[in-house]
Short mmCIF file of C-alpha atoms in Angstrom, two decimals:
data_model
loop_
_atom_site.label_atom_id
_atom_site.label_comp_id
_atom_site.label_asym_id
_atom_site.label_seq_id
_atom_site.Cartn_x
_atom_site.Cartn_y
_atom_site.Cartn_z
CA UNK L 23 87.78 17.14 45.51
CA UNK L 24 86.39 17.05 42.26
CA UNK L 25 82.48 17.34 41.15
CA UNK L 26 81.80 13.59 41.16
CA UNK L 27 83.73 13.12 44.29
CA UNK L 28 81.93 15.77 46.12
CA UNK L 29 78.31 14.46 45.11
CA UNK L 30 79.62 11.03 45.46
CA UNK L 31 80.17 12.00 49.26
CA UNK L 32 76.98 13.68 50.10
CA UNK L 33 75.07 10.88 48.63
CA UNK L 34 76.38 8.47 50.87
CA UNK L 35 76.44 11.31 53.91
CA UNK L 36 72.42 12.22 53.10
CA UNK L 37 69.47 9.59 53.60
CA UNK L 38 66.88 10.76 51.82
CA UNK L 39 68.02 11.80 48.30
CA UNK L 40 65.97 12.41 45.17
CA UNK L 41 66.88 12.97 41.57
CA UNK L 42 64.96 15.45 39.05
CA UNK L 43 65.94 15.24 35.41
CA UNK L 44 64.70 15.92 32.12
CA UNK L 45 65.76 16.49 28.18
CA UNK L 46 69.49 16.41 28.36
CA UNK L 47 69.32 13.00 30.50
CA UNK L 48 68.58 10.58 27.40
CA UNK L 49 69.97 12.78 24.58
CA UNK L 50 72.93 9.88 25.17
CA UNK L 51 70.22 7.27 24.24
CA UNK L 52 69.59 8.87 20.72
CA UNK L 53 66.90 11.05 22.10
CA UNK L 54 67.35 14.53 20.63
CA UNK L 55 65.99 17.58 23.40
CA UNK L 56 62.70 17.74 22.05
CA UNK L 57 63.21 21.08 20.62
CA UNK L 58 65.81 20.60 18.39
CA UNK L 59 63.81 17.56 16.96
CA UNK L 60 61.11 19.81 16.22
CA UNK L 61 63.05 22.12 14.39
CA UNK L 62 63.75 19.59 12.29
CA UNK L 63 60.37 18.42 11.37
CA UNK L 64 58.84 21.66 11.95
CA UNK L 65 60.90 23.38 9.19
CA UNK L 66 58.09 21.78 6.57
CA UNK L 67 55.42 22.91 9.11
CA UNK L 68 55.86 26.73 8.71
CA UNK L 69 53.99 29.03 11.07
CA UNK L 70 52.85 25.67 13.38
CA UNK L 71 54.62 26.14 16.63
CA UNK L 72 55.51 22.67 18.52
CA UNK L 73 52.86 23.87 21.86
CA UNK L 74 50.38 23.78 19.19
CA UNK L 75 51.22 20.44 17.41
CA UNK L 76 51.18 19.12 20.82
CA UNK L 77 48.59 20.87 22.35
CA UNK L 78 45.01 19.20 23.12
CA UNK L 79 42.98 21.28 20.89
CA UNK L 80 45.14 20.00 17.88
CA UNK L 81 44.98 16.56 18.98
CA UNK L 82 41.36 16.71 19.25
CA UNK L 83 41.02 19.28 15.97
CA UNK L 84 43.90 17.31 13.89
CA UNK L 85 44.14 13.60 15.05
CA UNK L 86 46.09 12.10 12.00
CA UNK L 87 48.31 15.76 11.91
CA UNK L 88 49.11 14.67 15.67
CA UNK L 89 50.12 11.62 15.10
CA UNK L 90 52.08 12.30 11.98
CA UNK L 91 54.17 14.93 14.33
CA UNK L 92 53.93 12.25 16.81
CA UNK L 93 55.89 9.36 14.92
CA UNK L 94 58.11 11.56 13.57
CA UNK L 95 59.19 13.46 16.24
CA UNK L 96 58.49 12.59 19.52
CA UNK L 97 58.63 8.69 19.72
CA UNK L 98 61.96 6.27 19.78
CA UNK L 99 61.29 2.66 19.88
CA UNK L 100 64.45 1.12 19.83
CA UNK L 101 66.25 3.94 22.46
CA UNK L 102 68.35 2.39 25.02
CA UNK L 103 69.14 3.28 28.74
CA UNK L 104 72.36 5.11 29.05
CA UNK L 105 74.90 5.83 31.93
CA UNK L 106 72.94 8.32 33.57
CA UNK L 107 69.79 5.96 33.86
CA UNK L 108 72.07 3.16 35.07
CA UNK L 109 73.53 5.11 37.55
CA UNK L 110 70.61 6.08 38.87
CA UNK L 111 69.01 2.81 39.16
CA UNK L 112 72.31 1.55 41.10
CA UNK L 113 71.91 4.29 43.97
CA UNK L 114 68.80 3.21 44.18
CA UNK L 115 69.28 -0.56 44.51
CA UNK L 116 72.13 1.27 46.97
CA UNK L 117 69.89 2.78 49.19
CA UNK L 118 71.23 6.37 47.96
CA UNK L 119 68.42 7.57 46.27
CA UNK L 120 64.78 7.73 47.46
CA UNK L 121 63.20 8.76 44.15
CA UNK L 122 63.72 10.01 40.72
CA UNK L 123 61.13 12.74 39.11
CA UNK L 124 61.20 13.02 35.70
CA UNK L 125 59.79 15.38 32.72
CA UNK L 126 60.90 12.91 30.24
CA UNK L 127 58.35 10.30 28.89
CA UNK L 128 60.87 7.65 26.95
CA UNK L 129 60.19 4.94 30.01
CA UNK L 130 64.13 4.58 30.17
CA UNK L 131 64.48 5.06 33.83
CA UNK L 132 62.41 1.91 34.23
CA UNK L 133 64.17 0.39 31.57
CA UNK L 134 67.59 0.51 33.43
CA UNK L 135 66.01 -0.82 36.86
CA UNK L 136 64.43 2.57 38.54
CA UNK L 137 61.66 1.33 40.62
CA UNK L 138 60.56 4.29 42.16
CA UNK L 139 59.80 6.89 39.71
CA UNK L 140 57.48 9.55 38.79
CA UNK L 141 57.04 10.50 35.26
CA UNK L 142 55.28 14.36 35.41
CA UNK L 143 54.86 14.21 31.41
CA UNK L 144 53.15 10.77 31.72
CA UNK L 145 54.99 7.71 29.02
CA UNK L 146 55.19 7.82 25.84
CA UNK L 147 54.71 3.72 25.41
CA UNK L 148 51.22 3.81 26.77
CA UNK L 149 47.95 4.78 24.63
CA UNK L 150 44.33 4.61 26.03
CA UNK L 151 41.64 3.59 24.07
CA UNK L 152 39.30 6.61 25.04
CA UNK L 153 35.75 4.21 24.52
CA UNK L 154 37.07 1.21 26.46
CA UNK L 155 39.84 2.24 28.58
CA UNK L 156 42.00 -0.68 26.49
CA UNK L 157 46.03 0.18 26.43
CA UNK L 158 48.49 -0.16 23.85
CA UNK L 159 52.12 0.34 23.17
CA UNK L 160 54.19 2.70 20.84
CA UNK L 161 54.96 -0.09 18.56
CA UNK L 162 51.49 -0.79 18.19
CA UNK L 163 50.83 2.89 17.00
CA UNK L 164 54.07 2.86 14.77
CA UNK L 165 52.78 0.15 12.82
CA UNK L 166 49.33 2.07 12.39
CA UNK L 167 48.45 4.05 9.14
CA UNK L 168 46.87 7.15 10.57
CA UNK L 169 44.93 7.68 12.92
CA UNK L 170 45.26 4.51 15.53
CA UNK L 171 42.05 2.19 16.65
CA UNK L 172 41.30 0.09 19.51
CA UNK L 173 40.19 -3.26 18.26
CA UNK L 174 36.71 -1.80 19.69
CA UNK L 175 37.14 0.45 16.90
CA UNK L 176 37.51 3.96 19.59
CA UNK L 177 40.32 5.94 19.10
CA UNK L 178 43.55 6.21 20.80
CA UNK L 179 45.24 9.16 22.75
CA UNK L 180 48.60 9.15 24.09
CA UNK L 181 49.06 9.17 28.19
CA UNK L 182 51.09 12.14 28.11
CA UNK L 183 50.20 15.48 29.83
CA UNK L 184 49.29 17.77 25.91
CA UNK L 185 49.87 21.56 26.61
CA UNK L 186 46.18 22.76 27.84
CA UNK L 187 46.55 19.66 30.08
CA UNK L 188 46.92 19.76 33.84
CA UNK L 189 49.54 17.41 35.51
CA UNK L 190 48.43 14.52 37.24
CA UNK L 191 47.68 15.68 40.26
CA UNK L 192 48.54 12.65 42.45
CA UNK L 193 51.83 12.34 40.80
CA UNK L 194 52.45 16.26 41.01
CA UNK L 195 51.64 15.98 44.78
CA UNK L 196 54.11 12.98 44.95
CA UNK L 197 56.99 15.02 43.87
CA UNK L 198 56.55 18.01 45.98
CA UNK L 199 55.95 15.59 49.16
CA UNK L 200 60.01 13.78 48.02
CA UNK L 201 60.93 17.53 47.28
CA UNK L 202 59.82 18.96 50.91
CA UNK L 203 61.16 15.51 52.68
CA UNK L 204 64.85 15.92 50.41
CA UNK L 205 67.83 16.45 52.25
CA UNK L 206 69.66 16.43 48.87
CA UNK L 207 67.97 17.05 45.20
CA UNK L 208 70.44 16.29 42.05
CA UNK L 209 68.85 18.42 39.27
CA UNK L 210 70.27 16.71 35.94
CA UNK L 211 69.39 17.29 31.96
CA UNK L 212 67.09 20.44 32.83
CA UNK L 213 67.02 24.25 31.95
CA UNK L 214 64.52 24.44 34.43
CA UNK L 215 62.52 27.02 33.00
CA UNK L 216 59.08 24.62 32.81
CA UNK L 217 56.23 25.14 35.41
CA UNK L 218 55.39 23.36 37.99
CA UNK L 219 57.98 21.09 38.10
CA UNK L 220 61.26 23.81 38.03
CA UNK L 221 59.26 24.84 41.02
CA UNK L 222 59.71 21.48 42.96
CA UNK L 223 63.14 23.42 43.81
CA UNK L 224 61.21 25.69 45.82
CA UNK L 225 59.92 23.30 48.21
CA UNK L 226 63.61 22.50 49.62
CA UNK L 227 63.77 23.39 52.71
CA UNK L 228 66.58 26.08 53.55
CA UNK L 229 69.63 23.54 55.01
CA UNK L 230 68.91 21.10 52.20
CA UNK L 231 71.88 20.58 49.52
CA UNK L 232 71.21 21.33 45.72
CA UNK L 233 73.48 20.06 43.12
CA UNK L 234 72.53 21.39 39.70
CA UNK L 235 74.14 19.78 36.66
CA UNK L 236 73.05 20.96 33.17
CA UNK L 237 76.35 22.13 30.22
CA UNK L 238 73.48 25.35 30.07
CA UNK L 239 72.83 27.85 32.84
CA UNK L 240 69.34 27.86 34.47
CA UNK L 241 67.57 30.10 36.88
CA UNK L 242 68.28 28.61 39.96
CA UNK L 243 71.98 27.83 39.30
CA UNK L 244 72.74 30.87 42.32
CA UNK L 245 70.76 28.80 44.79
CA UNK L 246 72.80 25.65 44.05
CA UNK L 247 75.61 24.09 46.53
CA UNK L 248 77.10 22.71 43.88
CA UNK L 249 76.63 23.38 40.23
CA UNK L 250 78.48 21.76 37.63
CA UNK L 251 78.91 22.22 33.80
CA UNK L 252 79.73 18.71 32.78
CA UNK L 253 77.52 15.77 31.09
CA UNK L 254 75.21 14.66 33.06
CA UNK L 255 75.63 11.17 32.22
CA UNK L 256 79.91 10.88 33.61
CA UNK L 257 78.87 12.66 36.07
CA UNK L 258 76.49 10.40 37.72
CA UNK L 259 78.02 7.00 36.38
CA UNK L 260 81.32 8.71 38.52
CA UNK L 261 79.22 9.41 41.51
CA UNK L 262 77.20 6.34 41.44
CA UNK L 263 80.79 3.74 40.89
CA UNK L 264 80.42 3.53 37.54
CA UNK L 265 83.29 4.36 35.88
#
Protein backbone atom coordinates (compact mmCIF):
# COMPACT_ATOMS: atom_id res chain seq x y z
CA UNK A 1 0.00 0.00 0.00
CA UNK A 2 1.54 3.06 -0.87
CA UNK A 3 1.83 6.50 1.30
CA UNK A 4 -1.34 8.09 -0.10
CA UNK A 5 -3.19 4.89 0.07
CA UNK A 6 -2.31 4.26 3.60
CA UNK A 7 -3.36 7.90 4.84
CA UNK A 8 -6.15 7.76 2.44
CA UNK A 9 -7.42 4.71 4.63
CA UNK A 10 -6.99 5.98 8.08
CA UNK A 11 -8.72 9.12 7.17
CA UNK A 12 -11.74 7.49 6.31
CA UNK A 13 -11.13 4.71 9.34
CA UNK A 14 -10.52 7.85 12.07
CA UNK A 15 -13.37 10.46 13.02
CA UNK A 16 -11.81 13.09 14.39
CA UNK A 17 -8.82 14.15 12.21
CA UNK A 18 -6.87 17.40 12.18
CA UNK A 19 -4.26 18.82 9.89
CA UNK A 20 -1.11 21.04 11.03
CA UNK A 21 0.90 22.66 8.28
CA UNK A 22 3.12 25.40 7.66
CA UNK A 23 5.95 26.92 5.08
CA UNK A 24 6.33 24.14 2.62
CA UNK A 25 2.32 23.94 2.20
CA UNK A 26 1.98 27.13 -0.18
CA UNK A 27 5.55 27.22 -1.57
CA UNK A 28 3.29 25.58 -4.69
CA UNK A 29 1.29 28.89 -4.66
CA UNK A 30 4.47 31.07 -5.36
CA UNK A 31 5.08 31.50 -1.71
CA UNK A 32 8.81 31.06 -1.09
CA UNK A 33 9.54 29.41 2.85
CA UNK A 34 9.95 32.58 4.42
CA UNK A 35 13.55 32.11 4.95
CA UNK A 36 14.79 31.75 1.74
CA UNK A 37 12.82 35.00 0.80
CA UNK A 38 14.66 36.74 3.33
CA UNK A 39 17.86 35.79 2.17
CA UNK A 40 17.07 37.35 -0.71
CA UNK A 41 16.15 40.72 0.49
CA UNK A 42 18.23 40.49 3.45
CA UNK A 43 21.48 40.21 1.40
CA UNK A 44 21.24 44.35 1.08
CA UNK A 45 20.35 44.37 4.83
CA UNK A 46 23.74 43.16 6.21
CA UNK A 47 24.02 42.36 9.90
CA UNK A 48 19.83 42.74 10.27
CA UNK A 49 18.65 39.30 11.07
CA UNK A 50 14.89 38.51 9.79
CA UNK A 51 13.61 37.99 14.00
CA UNK A 52 14.67 41.47 14.17
CA UNK A 53 13.06 42.97 10.97
CA UNK A 54 10.07 41.27 12.20
CA UNK A 55 10.26 41.67 15.66
CA UNK A 56 7.94 44.27 17.66
CA UNK A 57 10.59 46.51 18.85
CA UNK A 58 11.55 47.20 15.11
CA UNK A 59 8.11 47.66 14.12
CA UNK A 60 7.55 50.06 16.77
CA UNK A 61 11.43 51.59 16.49
CA UNK A 62 11.41 51.39 12.43
CA UNK A 63 7.77 51.59 11.06
CA UNK A 64 8.55 52.54 7.33
CA UNK A 65 11.90 49.89 7.60
CA UNK A 66 9.03 47.30 8.57
CA UNK A 67 7.01 47.84 6.07
CA UNK A 68 9.59 48.15 3.39
CA UNK A 69 10.73 44.40 4.57
CA UNK A 70 7.12 43.83 4.74
CA UNK A 71 6.11 44.44 0.96
CA UNK A 72 8.99 43.02 -0.19
CA UNK A 73 9.20 40.01 1.48
CA UNK A 74 6.55 38.73 3.31
CA UNK A 75 3.28 39.68 1.40
CA UNK A 76 1.76 37.95 -2.02
CA UNK A 77 -1.34 39.45 -3.31
CA UNK A 78 -2.10 37.65 -6.24
CA UNK A 79 -1.01 33.87 -4.61
CA UNK A 80 -3.40 31.22 -5.39
CA UNK A 81 -4.65 28.06 -3.45
CA UNK A 82 -2.85 25.00 -4.55
CA UNK A 83 -3.51 21.14 -4.34
CA UNK A 84 -2.68 20.80 -0.88
CA UNK A 85 -5.23 23.60 0.23
CA UNK A 86 -7.86 22.03 -2.04
CA UNK A 87 -7.44 18.86 -0.70
CA UNK A 88 -7.82 19.85 2.47
CA UNK A 89 -10.88 21.81 2.09
CA UNK A 90 -12.51 18.59 0.29
CA UNK A 91 -11.95 16.27 3.49
CA UNK A 92 -13.41 18.71 5.17
CA UNK A 93 -16.59 19.28 3.15
CA UNK A 94 -16.06 15.14 3.48
CA UNK A 95 -16.39 14.93 6.95
CA UNK A 96 -12.58 13.65 7.16
CA UNK A 97 -11.07 16.38 8.73
CA UNK A 98 -12.14 18.23 11.92
CA UNK A 99 -9.68 21.12 11.68
CA UNK A 100 -6.66 22.52 10.09
CA UNK A 101 -3.91 24.57 12.30
CA UNK A 102 -1.76 26.57 10.53
CA UNK A 103 1.62 28.74 11.04
CA UNK A 104 1.16 30.22 7.71
CA UNK A 105 -0.59 33.68 7.39
CA UNK A 106 -1.29 33.85 3.31
CA UNK A 107 -5.31 33.25 4.10
CA UNK A 108 -5.12 30.41 1.35
CA UNK A 109 -6.73 27.73 3.35
CA UNK A 110 -9.83 29.91 3.40
CA UNK A 111 -9.32 30.76 0.00
CA UNK A 112 -9.76 27.09 -1.22
CA UNK A 113 -13.00 26.48 1.05
CA UNK A 114 -11.40 25.58 4.72
CA UNK A 115 -13.99 26.65 7.11
CA UNK A 116 -12.60 25.60 10.17
CA UNK A 117 -9.22 26.91 10.62
CA UNK A 118 -6.88 28.36 13.01
CA UNK A 119 -4.19 30.60 11.85
CA UNK A 120 -1.38 30.63 15.04
CA UNK A 121 0.68 33.47 13.07
CA UNK A 122 -2.55 35.54 12.68
CA UNK A 123 -3.27 36.80 8.44
CA UNK A 124 -1.36 38.61 6.63
CA UNK A 125 -4.53 40.45 4.68
CA UNK A 126 -5.73 42.09 7.82
CA UNK A 127 -4.23 45.50 9.35
CA UNK A 128 -5.68 47.30 12.46
CA UNK A 129 -5.81 50.76 12.70
CA UNK A 130 -4.24 50.96 16.31
CA UNK A 131 -6.42 54.56 17.24
CA UNK A 132 -9.76 53.30 15.91
CA UNK A 133 -9.70 49.66 15.71
CA UNK A 134 -10.59 50.27 11.67
CA UNK A 135 -9.27 47.14 9.33
CA UNK A 136 -7.73 47.07 6.10
CA UNK A 137 -6.42 44.71 3.53
CA UNK A 138 -2.88 43.97 2.03
CA UNK A 139 -3.77 45.66 -1.12
CA UNK A 140 -4.64 48.61 0.68
CA UNK A 141 -1.07 48.74 2.30
CA UNK A 142 0.63 47.79 -1.12
CA UNK A 143 -0.68 50.75 -2.66
CA UNK A 144 0.62 52.93 0.38
CA UNK A 145 3.93 55.01 0.19
CA UNK A 146 5.42 54.34 3.58
CA UNK A 147 4.26 54.12 6.43
CA UNK A 148 0.26 53.20 6.05
CA UNK A 149 -2.74 55.52 7.68
CA UNK A 150 -6.16 54.90 8.71
CA UNK A 151 -8.35 57.48 7.11
CA UNK A 152 -8.47 58.67 10.96
CA UNK A 153 -5.01 59.43 10.26
CA UNK A 154 -3.60 56.43 13.23
CA UNK A 155 -1.30 54.12 12.05
CA UNK A 156 -1.56 50.64 10.93
CA UNK A 157 0.00 47.33 12.33
CA UNK A 158 -0.27 44.07 10.78
CA UNK A 159 -2.48 41.17 12.71
CA UNK A 160 0.29 38.88 12.78
CA UNK A 161 1.92 37.45 15.98
CA UNK A 162 5.85 39.87 15.59
CA UNK A 163 8.62 37.88 17.46
CA UNK A 164 8.37 39.42 21.22
CA UNK A 165 4.64 38.68 20.65
CA UNK A 166 2.68 36.04 22.50
CA UNK A 167 0.21 33.81 20.48
CA UNK A 168 -3.28 34.40 20.74
CA UNK A 169 -4.13 32.71 23.47
CA UNK A 170 -7.71 31.62 22.58
CA UNK A 171 -6.55 30.37 19.31
CA UNK A 172 -3.38 28.62 20.95
CA UNK A 173 -5.84 26.94 23.42
CA UNK A 174 -8.01 25.94 20.35
CA UNK A 175 -5.33 23.92 18.83
CA UNK A 176 -4.14 22.04 21.76
CA UNK A 177 -7.98 21.21 22.70
CA UNK A 178 -8.22 19.52 18.45
CA UNK A 179 -4.62 18.20 19.28
CA UNK A 180 -5.64 16.32 22.72
CA UNK A 181 -9.25 15.28 21.07
CA UNK A 182 -7.11 13.91 17.54
CA UNK A 183 -7.27 10.43 16.80
CA UNK A 184 -5.12 11.23 13.72
CA UNK A 185 -2.81 14.55 13.16
CA UNK A 186 -1.30 14.96 9.39
CA UNK A 187 1.76 17.20 10.00
CA UNK A 188 2.44 18.76 6.38
CA UNK A 189 5.01 21.70 5.09
CA UNK A 190 6.76 21.88 8.68
CA UNK A 191 10.35 21.35 10.14
CA UNK A 192 8.74 21.56 13.28
CA UNK A 193 11.36 23.12 15.12
CA UNK A 194 9.00 26.44 16.15
CA UNK A 195 7.55 26.73 19.75
CA UNK A 196 4.53 26.26 20.84
CA UNK A 197 2.99 24.99 18.03
CA UNK A 198 5.73 21.86 17.13
CA UNK A 199 4.61 21.14 20.62
CA UNK A 200 0.85 20.60 19.70
CA UNK A 201 2.45 17.01 18.82
CA UNK A 202 2.90 16.48 22.34
CA UNK A 203 -0.57 16.63 23.33
CA UNK A 204 -1.48 13.33 21.22
CA UNK A 205 -2.46 11.02 23.24
CA UNK A 206 -0.33 7.67 23.14
CA UNK A 207 -2.77 5.30 20.62
CA UNK A 208 -3.30 8.30 18.35
CA UNK A 209 -1.78 7.98 14.63
CA UNK A 210 0.86 10.61 13.37
CA UNK A 211 1.61 10.96 9.79
CA UNK A 212 4.48 13.39 9.23
CA UNK A 213 5.10 14.60 5.69
CA UNK A 214 7.86 17.21 5.11
CA UNK A 215 10.95 16.31 1.85
CA UNK A 216 13.24 17.51 5.29
CA UNK A 217 13.63 15.52 8.48
CA UNK A 218 12.22 17.03 11.74
CA UNK A 219 12.43 16.14 15.36
CA UNK A 220 9.59 14.14 15.82
CA UNK A 221 9.88 12.11 12.58
CA UNK A 222 10.77 8.78 15.22
CA UNK A 223 7.41 9.29 16.88
CA UNK A 224 5.56 9.21 13.54
CA UNK A 225 3.31 6.10 12.22
CA UNK A 226 3.88 7.09 9.09
CA UNK A 227 6.40 9.50 7.74
CA UNK A 228 6.81 10.26 4.27
CA UNK A 229 9.39 12.20 2.11
CA UNK A 230 7.22 13.29 -0.74
CA UNK A 231 5.45 16.82 -1.63
CA UNK A 232 3.10 17.59 0.45
CA UNK A 233 0.79 18.84 -2.02
CA UNK A 234 0.40 14.97 -4.30
CA UNK A 235 0.33 13.67 -1.36
CA UNK A 236 -2.79 15.03 0.02
CA UNK A 237 -4.59 15.77 -3.43
CA UNK A 238 -3.91 11.54 -3.64
CA UNK A 239 -5.32 10.99 -0.24
CA UNK A 240 -8.08 13.41 -0.44
CA UNK A 241 -9.37 11.93 -4.45
CA UNK A 242 -7.72 14.34 -6.14
CA UNK A 243 -5.69 13.06 -8.57
Amino acid sequence: MGNAEQLREWLGQYKRNIFLGGAGVSTASGIPDFRSAHGLYMAKKQGISYEEMLSHDYYVEHTEEFYDFLRHVMLYPDAKPNSAHYALAKLEREGRLEAVITQNIDGLHQAAGSQNVIELHGNEDRYLCQRCGKTYDMRYVMACEGVPHCQCGGGLKPDVVLYGEQLNQRDLSRAVWYAMEAQLMVVGGTSLVVYPVAGLVDYLKPQAKLVIINRDPTPYDSRADLLIREDVGTVLAGAAGLE
